[in-house]
XYZ file of C-alpha atoms in Angstrom:
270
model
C -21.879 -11.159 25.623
C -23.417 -8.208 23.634
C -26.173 -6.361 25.543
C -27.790 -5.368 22.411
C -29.239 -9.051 22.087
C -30.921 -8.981 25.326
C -33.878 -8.594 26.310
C -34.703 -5.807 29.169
C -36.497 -6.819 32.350
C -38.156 -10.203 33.096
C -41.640 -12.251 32.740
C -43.419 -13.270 29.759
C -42.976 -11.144 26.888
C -45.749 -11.027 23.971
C -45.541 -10.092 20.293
C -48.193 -7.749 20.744
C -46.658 -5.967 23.779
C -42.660 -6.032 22.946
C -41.264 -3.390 21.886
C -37.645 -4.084 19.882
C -34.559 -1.342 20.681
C -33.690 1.487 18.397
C -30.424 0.225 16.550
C -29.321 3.556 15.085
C -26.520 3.393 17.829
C -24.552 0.629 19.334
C -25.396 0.127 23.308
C -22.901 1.853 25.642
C -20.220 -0.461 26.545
C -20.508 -2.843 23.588
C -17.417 -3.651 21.824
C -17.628 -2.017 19.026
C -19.437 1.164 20.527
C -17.800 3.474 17.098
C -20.351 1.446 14.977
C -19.209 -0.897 12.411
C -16.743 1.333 10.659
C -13.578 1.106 12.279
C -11.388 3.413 13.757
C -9.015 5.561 11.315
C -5.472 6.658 11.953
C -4.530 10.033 10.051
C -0.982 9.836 10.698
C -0.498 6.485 8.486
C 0.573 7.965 5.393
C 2.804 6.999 2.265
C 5.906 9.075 1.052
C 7.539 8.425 -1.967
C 10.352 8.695 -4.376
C 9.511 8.400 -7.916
C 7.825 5.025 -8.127
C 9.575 4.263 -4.956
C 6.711 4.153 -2.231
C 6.869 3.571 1.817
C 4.500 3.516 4.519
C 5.245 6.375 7.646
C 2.956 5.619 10.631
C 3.146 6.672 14.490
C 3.254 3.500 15.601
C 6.484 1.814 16.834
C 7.862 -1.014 14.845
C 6.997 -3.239 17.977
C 3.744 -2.050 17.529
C 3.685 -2.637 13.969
C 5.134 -6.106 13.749
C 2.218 -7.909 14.778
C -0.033 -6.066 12.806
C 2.183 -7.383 9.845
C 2.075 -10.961 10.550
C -1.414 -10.715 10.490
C -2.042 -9.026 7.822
C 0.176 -11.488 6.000
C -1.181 -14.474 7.068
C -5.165 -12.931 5.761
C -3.867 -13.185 2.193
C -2.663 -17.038 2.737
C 1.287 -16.505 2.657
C 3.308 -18.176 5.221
C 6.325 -15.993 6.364
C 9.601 -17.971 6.304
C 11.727 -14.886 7.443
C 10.564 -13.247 10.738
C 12.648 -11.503 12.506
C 11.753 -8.398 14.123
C 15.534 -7.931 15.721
C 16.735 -6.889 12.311
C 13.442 -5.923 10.977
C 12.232 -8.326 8.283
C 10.194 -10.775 7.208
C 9.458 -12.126 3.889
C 7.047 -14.579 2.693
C 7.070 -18.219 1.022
C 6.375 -18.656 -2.658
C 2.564 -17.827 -3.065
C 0.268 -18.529 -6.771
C -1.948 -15.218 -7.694
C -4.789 -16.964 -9.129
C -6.362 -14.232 -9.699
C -3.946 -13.883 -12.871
C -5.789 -16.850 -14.262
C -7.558 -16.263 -17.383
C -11.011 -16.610 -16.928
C -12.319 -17.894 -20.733
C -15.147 -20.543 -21.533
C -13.052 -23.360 -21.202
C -11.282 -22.346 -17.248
C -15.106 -21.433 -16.141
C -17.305 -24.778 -17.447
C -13.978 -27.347 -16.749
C -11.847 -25.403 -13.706
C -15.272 -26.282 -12.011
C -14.375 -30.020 -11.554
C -10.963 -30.118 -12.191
C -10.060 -26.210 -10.403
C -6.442 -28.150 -8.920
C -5.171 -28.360 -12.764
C -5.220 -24.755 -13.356
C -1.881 -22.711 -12.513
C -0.884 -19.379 -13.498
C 2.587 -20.458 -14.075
C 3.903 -17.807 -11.883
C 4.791 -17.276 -8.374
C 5.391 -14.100 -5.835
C 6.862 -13.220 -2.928
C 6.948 -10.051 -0.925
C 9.691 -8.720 1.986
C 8.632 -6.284 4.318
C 11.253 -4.226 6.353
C 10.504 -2.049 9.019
C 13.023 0.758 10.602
C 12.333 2.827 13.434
C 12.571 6.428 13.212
C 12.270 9.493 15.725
C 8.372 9.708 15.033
C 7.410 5.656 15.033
C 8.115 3.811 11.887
C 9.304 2.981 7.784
C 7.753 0.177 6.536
C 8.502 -0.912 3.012
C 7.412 -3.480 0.801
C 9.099 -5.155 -2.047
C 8.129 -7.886 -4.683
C 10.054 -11.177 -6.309
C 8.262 -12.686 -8.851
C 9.300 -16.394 -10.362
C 7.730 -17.611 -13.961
C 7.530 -21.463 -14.942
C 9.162 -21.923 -18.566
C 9.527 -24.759 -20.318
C 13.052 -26.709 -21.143
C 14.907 -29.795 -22.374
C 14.813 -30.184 -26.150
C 11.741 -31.491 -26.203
C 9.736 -29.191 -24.051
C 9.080 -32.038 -21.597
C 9.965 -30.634 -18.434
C 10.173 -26.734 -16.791
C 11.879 -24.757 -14.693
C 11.089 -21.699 -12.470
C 12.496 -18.406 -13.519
C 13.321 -15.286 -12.240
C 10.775 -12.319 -13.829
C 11.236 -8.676 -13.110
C 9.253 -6.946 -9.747
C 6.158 -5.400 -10.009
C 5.755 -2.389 -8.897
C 1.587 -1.827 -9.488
C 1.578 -5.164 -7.099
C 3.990 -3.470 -4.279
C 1.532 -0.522 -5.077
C -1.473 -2.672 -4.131
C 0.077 -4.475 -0.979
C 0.757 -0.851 0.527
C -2.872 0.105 0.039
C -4.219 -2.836 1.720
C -1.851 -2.056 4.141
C -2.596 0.931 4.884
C -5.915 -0.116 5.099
C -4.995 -2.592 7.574
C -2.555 0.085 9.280
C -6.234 2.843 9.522
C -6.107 4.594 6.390
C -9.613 5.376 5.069
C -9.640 3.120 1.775
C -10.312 7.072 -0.585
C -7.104 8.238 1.153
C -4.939 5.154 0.651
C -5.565 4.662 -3.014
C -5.113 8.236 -3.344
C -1.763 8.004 -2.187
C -0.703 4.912 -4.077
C -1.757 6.229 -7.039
C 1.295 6.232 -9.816
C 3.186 9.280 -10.559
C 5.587 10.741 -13.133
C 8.309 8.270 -14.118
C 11.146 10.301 -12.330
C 14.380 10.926 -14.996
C 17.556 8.644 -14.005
C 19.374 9.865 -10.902
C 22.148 7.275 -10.208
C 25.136 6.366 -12.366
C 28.607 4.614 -12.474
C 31.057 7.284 -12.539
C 33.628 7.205 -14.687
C 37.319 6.496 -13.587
C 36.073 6.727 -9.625
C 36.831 3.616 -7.346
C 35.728 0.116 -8.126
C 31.997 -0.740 -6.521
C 30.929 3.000 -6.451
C 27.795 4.367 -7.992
C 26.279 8.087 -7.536
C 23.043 9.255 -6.829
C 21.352 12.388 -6.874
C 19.402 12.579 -3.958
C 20.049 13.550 -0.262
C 21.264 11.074 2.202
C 17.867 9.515 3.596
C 16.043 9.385 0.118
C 19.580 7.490 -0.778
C 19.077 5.026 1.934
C 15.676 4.286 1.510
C 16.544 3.895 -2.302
C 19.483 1.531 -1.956
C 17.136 -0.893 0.899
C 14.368 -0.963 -1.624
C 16.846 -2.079 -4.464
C 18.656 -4.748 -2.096
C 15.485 -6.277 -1.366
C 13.926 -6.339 -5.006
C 17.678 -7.867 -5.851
C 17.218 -10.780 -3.275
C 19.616 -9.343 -0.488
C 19.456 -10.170 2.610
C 19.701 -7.665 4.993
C 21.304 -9.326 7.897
C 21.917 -5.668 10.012
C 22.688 -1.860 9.016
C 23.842 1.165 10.932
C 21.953 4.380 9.290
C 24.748 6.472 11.277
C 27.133 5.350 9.392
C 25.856 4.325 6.167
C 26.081 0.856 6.437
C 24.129 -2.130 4.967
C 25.116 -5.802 5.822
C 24.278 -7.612 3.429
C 24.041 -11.866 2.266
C 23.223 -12.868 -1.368
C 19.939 -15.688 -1.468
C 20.302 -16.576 -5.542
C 16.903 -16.191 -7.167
C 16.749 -19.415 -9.153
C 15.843 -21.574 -6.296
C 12.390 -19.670 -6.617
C 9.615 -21.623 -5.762
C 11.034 -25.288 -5.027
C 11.456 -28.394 -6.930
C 8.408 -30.075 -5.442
C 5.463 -27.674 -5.777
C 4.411 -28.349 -9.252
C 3.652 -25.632 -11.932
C 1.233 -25.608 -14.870
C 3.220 -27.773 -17.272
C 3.225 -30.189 -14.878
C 0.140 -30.255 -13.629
C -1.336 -30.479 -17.386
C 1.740 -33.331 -18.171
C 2.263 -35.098 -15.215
């Protein structure tokens, strides 16, 4: 379908006599007629608050929502919440192998037998997205679940919760924004970790039961207290930003990854 592969005019056509195209520029009309970088959107951009980092971009969260399953489904996770009503999704229990250590032993064996290696832990990431007046939010957050041995005789495991990672939320948003038109200098750029901000929330002291302060202004608060719900494993079933609300179901943590996807320990054990 490209025109580029064609050749011009008709009749017999001699090595001696053809002359080949200039490819220093793409043919009008092809489909990628920019060349083979693609197109870059200036206005995708991350703000942040202390470590706390979120994605602004000028498209609309319909626009965005597709763009998210996709980019999703490229790194092999299979989303098990989608719902672009309420804005979420979040992803099934996924293995980095990448955290497997790479010695002697894992590069001459993991060859043949590559299935018996396991890192022992698991992740999972939510995405939200609000709207606001110029397009869209979009934040990121990260579960993590480790395998640890148990009984009294170390013969069988269990999946744990471990704390989130914020360097790996880091590194979702830049491929993100990558995905989103960010040139790949600017997005790591504005990933890049900054000062560990001094504690700004507390639990005031003889106030009313539940309550906890923060020093920051309303929509810094709300962006704060969404990122924390979703690193907690809260649902967020609806909110209303007008009136400060956040509806809210509890999924407990331990039923991580389940029962039947097997771990390191028993991979090695059987």
């Amino acid at each position: 379908r490209d025109s580029r592969y064609k050749q011009d005019g008709s009749g017999v056509v001699s090595a001696t006599t053809y002359q080949p195209p200039s490819f220093g520029a793409p043919a009008t009309g092809s489909p990628n007629a920019q060349g083979v970088v693609p197109n870059t959107d200036p206005n995708v951009t991350i703000e942040r608050s202390g470590n706390d980092r979120w994605i602004v971009t000028g498209l609309t969260p319909e626009q965005v929502w597709p763009k998210l399953k996709q980019f999703w489904g490229e790194r092999g996770f299979t989303l098990v919440i989608d719902q672009p009503d309420v804005g979420v999704m979040e992803t099934d229990w996924n293995e980095n192998r990448a955290k497997i250590p790479q010695d002697f032993i894992r590069s001459t064996i993991g060859l043949i037998f590559d299935s018996a290696w396991d890192s022992g832990e698991r992740d999972r990431f939510r995405t939200r997205v609000e709207r606001n007046e110029k397009g869209s939010e979009i934040y990121v957050s990260h579960r993590g679940a480790v395998e640890v041995l148990t009984g009294s005789n170390k013969d069988s495991s269990t999946w744990q919760p471990r704390a989130a990672d914020p360097e790996l939320e880091a590194e979702m948003l830049r491929r993100l924004l990558l995905k989103l038109g960010a040139e790949e200098e600017r997005a790591t750029a504005l990933v890049a970790p900054g000062e560990t901000p001094p504690p700004r929330a507390r639990l005031p002291q003889g106030g009313p039961a539940g309550t906890v302060e923060v020093d920051d202004d309303f929509d810094r608060a709300w962006r704060r207290v969404g990122l924390a719900l979703d690193r907690s494993g809260f649902a967020v079933e609806d909110r209303d930003r007008a009136k400060g609300f956040y509806y809210v179901s509890f999924t407990d943590q331990k039923e991580a990854p389940t029962k039947q996807e097997p771990g390191i320990f028993s991979k090695l054990l059987g």
